[in-house]
Coordinates of C-alpha atoms and ligand atoms in Angstrom, one line a residue:
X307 CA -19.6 91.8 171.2
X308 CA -22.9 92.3 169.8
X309 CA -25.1 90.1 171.5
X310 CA -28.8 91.0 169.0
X311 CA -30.0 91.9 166.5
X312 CA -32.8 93.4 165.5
X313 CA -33.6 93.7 161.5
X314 CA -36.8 94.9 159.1
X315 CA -38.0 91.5 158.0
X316 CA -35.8 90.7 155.0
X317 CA -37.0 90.6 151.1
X318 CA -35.2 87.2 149.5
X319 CA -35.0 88.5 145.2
X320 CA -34.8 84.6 144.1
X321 CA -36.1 82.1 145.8
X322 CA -38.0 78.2 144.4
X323 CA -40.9 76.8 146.2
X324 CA -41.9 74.1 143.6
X325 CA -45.4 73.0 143.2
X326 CA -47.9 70.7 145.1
X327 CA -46.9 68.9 148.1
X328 CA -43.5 70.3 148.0
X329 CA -44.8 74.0 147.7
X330 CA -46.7 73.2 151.1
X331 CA -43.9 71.6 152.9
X332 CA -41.6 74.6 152.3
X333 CA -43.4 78.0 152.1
X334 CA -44.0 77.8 156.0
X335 CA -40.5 77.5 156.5
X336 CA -39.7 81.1 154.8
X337 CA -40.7 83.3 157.0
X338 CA -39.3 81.1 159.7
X339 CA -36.0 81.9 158.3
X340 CA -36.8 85.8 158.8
X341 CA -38.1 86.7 154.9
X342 CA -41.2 88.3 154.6
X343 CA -41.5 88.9 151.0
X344 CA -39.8 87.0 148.2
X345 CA -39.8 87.0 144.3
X346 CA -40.6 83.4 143.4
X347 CA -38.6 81.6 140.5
X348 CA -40.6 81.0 137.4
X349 CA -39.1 77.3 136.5
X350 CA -42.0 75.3 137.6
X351 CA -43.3 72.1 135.0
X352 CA -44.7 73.6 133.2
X353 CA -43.0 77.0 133.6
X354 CA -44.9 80.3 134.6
X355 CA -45.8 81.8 131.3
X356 CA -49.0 83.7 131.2
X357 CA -50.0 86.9 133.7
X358 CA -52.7 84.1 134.6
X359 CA -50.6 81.3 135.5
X360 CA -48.7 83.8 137.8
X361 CA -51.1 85.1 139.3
X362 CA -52.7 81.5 140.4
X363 CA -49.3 80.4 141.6
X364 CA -48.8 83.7 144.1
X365 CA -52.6 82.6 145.1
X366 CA -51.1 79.1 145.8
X367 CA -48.5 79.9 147.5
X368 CA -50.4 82.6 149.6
X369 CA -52.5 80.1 150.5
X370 CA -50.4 78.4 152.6
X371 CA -48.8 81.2 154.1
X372 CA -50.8 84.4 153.9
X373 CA -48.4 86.6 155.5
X374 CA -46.2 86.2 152.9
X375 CA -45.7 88.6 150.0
X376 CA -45.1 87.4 146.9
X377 CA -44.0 88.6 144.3
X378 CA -43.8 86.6 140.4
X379 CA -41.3 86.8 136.9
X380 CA -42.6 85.1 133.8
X381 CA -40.4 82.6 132.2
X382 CA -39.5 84.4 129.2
X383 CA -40.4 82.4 125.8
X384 CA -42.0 82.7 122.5
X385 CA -45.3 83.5 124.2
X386 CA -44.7 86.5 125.7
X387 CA -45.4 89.0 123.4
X388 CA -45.9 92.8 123.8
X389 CA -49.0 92.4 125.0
X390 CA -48.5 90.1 127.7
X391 CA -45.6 92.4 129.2
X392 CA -48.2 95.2 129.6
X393 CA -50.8 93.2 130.9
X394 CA -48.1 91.7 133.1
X395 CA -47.5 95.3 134.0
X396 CA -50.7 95.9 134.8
X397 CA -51.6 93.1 136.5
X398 CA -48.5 93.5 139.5
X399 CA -46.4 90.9 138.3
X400 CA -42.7 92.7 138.6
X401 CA -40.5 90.8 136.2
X402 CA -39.0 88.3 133.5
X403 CA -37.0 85.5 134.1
X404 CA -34.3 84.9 131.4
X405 CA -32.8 81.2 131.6
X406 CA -30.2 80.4 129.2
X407 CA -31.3 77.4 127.6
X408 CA -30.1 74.4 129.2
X409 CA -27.3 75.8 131.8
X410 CA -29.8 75.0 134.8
X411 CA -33.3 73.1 136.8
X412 CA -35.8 73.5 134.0
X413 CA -34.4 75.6 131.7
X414 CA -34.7 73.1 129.1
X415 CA -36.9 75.8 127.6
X416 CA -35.1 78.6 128.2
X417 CA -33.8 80.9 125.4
X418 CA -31.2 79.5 122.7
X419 CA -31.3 83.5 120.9
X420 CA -31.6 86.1 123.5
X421 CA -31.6 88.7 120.8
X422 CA -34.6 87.1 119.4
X423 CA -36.6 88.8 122.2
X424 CA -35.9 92.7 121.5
X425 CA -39.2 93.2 121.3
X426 CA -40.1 91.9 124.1
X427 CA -37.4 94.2 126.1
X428 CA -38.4 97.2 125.1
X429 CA -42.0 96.3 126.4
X430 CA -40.6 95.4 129.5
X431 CA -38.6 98.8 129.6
X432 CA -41.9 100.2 128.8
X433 CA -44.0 98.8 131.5
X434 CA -41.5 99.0 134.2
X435 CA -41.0 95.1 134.3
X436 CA -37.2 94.1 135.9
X437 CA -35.3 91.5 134.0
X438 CA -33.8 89.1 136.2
X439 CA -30.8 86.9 134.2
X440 CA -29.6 83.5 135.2
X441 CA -25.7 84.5 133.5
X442 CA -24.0 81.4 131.9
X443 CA -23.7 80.2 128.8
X444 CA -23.9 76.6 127.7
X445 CA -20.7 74.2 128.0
X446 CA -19.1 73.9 125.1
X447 CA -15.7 71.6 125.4
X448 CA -14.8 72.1 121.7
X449 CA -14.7 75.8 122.8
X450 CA -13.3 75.3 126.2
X451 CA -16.5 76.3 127.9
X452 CA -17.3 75.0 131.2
X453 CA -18.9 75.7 134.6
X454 CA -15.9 77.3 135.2
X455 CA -16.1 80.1 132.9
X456 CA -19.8 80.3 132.0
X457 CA -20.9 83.2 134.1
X458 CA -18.3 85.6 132.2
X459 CA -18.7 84.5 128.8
X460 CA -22.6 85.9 129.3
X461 CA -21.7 89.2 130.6
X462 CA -21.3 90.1 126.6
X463 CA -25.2 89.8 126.5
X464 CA -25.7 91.5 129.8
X465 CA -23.8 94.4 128.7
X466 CA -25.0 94.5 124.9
X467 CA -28.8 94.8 126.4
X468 CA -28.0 97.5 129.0
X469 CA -26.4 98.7 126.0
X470 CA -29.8 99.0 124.0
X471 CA -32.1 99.2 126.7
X472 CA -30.6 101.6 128.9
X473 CA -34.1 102.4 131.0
X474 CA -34.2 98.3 131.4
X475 CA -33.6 97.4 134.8
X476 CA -31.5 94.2 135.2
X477 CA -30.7 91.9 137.8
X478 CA -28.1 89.8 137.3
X479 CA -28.5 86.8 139.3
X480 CA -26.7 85.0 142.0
X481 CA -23.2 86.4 140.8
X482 CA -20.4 84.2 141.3
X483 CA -17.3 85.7 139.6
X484 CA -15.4 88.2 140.5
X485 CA -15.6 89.3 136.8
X486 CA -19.5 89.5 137.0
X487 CA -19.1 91.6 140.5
X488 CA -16.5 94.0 138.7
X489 CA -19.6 94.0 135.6
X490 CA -22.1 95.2 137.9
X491 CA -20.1 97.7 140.1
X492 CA -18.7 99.9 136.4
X493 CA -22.1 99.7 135.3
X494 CA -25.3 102.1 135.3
X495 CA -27.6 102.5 138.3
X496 CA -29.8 100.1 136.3
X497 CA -27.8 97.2 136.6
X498 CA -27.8 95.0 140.0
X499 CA -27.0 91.9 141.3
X500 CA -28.2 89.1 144.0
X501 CA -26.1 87.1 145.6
X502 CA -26.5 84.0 148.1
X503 CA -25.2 83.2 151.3
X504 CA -24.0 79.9 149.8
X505 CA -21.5 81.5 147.0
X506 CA -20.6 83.6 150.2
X507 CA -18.9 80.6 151.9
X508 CA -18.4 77.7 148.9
X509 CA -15.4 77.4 146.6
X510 CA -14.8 74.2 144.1
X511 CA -14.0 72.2 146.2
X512 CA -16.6 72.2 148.7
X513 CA -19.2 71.3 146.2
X514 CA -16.8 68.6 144.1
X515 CA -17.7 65.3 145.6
X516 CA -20.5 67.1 147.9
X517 CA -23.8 67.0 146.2
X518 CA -25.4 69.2 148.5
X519 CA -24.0 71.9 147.9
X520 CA -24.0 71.4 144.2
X521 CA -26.1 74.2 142.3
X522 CA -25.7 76.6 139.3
X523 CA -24.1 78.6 139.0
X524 CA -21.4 76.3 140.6
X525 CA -19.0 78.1 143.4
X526 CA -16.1 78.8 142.1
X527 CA -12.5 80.1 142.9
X528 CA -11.1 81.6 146.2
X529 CA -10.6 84.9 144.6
X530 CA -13.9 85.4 143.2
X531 CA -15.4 83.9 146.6
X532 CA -13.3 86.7 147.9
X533 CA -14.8 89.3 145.6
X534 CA -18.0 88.5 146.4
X535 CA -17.4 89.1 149.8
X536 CA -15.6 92.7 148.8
X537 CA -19.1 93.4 147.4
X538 CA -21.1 92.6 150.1
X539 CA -18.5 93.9 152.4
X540 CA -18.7 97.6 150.9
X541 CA -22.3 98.3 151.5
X542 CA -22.9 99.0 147.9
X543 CA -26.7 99.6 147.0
X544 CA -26.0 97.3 143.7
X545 CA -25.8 93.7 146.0
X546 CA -28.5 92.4 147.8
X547 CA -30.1 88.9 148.5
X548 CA -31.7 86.5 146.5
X549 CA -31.2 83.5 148.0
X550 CA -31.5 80.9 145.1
X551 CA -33.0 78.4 147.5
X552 CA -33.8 75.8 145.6
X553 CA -35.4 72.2 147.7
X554 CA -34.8 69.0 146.0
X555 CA -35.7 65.9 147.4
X556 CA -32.9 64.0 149.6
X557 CA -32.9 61.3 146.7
X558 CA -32.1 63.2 143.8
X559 CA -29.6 65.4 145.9
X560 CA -27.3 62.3 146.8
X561 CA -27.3 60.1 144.2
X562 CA -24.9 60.1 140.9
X563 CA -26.0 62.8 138.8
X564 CA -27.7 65.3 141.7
X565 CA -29.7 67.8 140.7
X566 CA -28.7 71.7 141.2
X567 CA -29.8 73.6 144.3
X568 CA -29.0 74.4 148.0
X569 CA -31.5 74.9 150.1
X570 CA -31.6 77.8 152.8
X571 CA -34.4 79.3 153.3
X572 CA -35.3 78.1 156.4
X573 CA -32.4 79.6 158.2
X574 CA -32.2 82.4 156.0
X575 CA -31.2 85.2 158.4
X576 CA -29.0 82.7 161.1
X577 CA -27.0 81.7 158.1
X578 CA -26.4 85.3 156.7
X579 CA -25.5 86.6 160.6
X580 CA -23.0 84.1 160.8
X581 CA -22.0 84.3 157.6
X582 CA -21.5 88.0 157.4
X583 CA -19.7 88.3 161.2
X584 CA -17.2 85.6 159.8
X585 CA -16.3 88.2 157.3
X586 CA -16.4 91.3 159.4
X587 CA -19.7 92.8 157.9
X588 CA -22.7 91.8 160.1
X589 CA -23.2 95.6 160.5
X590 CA -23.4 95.7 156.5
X591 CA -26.4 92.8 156.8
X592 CA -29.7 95.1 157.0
X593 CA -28.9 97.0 154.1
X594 CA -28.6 93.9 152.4
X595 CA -31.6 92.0 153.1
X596 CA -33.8 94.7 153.4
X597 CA -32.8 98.1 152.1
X598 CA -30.8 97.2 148.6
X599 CA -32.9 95.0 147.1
X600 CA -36.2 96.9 147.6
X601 CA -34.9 100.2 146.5
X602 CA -33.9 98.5 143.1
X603 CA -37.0 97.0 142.7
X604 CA -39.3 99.9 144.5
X605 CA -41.4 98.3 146.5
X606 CA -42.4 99.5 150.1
X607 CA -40.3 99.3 153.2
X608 CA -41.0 96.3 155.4
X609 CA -42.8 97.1 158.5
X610 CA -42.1 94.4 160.5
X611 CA -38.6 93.6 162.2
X612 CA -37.1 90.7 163.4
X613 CA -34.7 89.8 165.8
X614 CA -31.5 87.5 166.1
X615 CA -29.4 86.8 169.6
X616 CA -26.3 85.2 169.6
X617 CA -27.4 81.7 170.4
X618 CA -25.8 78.5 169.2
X619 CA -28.5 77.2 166.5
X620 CA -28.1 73.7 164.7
X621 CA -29.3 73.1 161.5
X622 CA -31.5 70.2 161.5
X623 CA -30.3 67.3 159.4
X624 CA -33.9 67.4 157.1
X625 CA -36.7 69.5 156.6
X626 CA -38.9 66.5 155.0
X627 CA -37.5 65.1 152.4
X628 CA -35.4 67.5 151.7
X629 CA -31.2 68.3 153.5
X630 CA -30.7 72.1 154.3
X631 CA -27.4 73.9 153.7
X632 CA -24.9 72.9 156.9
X633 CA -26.8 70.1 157.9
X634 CA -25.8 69.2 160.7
X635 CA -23.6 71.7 161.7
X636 CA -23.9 74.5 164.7
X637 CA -24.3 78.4 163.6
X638 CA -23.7 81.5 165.9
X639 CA -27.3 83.3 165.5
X640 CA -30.9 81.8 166.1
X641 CA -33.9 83.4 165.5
X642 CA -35.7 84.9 168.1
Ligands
LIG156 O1 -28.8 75.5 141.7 C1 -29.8 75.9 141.1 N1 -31.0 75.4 141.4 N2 -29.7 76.9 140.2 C2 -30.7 77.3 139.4 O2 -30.5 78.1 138.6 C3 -32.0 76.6 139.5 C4 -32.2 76.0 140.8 C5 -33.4 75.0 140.9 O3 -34.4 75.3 140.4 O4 -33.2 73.9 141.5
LIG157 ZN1 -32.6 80.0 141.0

């Protein structure tokens, strides 16, 4: 039985870290959890719209942790135009964020007419931006639209702008369906997908009734949890993490109408080793963390390793204000 190991320091495609005092509170705690470089959600109030507003929030969040790369996505709206993609380009920022409007935390302003932005994918195609998709479409009950079948009622759009954007590179986020995984494996090279160590574990019904580990796209059925795991399992370059941790405060987790988001980051790697060696992959977990994900996006290999050892860790019951994923309970891997 493998007793450590010993991994580049991982690269976590989605992750939140809010603003202001939360920002502070939980940027220290990423590389604790074995991530060295992150792309950092654009869905702050206001959202991250200009090549300037990015900029200043990698600053911020540098700031507190210095060692930390960061990378930044604009939230795409009306005002990115042309213009802003290539100065975006220019400038380092490596992608666009699409939100659906309404299907998520702060998409209130997302996009009601993907098509409407054309324009602004060919500039992206252009300037080598990647287009990172949160995949559902709105609930609709007159239409029998739901949670439960959002994610595959987008992969239409998905396909239609790989379709007529074929040099676009798209991430499709935090996959949930076995439907989306079967999207991303028949498509081109250009088309990848994150997934989180939370849809790795969750099905309904551990999120019905549990408000922590509610979030969006909601876990869904045993079978596509089990495709997930199929992808993850086969090594495939087209699956790596992004983590979609997302901290909310304690109260407006565990009250009537919780917000969305599980919150990992702190334990990124433990939860990922025991996740993966419940599944029979853990030998599949550096190419996942740290060789996918930065081959899709081409940045530079991390330098840095880190090491786990089989070591009983328990997951605190708060970080803060705010409950991590397992709270409470005991995983098989600490941190070194
Ligand atoms: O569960 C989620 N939480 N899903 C998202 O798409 C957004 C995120 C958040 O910002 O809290
Ligand atoms: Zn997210």
């Amino acid at each position: 039985m493998l007793e450590s190991l010993t991994l580049p320091l991982a690269d976590d495609f989605h992750l939140h870290v809010r603003q202001g005092a939360m920002l502070r509170d939980v940027v220290p705690l990423i590389r604790q959890g074995g991530v060295g470089r992150c792309l950092v959600m654009p869905n702050t109030v206001p959202p991250i719209t200009s090549v300037e507003q990015a900029l200043a929030y990698r600053d911020e969040i540098q700031s507190v942790d210095p060692d930390l790369d960061v990378l930044t996505t604009l939230y795409l709206c009306p005002e990115l135009t042309r213009d802003v993609i290539m100065r975006a380009g220019d400038a380092g920022i490596t992608g666009v964020k699409l939100y659906p409007r309404g299907v998520t935390t702060h998409s209130d302003l997302g996009v009601a007419d993907v098509g409407a932005y054309d324009e602004v994918f060919a500039a992206m195609s252009e300037a080598g931006l990647v287009l990172e998709i949160h995949g559902e479409v709105q609930s609709d009950a007159d239409r029998d639209i739901c949670v439960m079948n959002a994610e595959p009622l987008f992969l239409p759009v998905v396909e239609r702008l790989h379709r007529h954007f074929p040099a676009l590179r798209i991430v499709l986020e935090h996959v949930t369906t076995a439907e989306a995984v079967a999207f991303v494996e028949r498509a081109g090279e250009r088309i990848a997908a994150t997934i989180t160590v939370h849809h790795l574990d969750l099905i309904v019904d551990d999120w019905a009734g549990q408000n922590h580990n509610f979030c969006k796209p909601v876990a869904k059925y045993p079978h596509d949890r089990a495709a997930l795991r199929a992808a993850v399992s086969s090594g495939s370059p087209k699956f790596f993490l992004g983590s979609d941790s997302a901290p909310h405060p304690r109260d407006a987790k565990e009250c009537a109408v919780g917000c969305a988001g599980v919150f990992t980051s702190p334990l990124m790697l433990p939860y990922l080793a025991d996740c993966f060696e419940r599944i029979g992959c853990l030998e599949k977990l550096a190419a996942f963390v740290s060789e996918n994900g930065r081959r899709f996006y081409d940045v530079l290999e991390s330098r840095d390793c880190v090491t786990l050892e089989r070591r009983p860790c328990d997951v605190p019951k708060a970080y803060g204000s705010v409950v991590p994923y397992r709270a409470g309970e005991t995983l098989a891997w600490s941190m070194v």
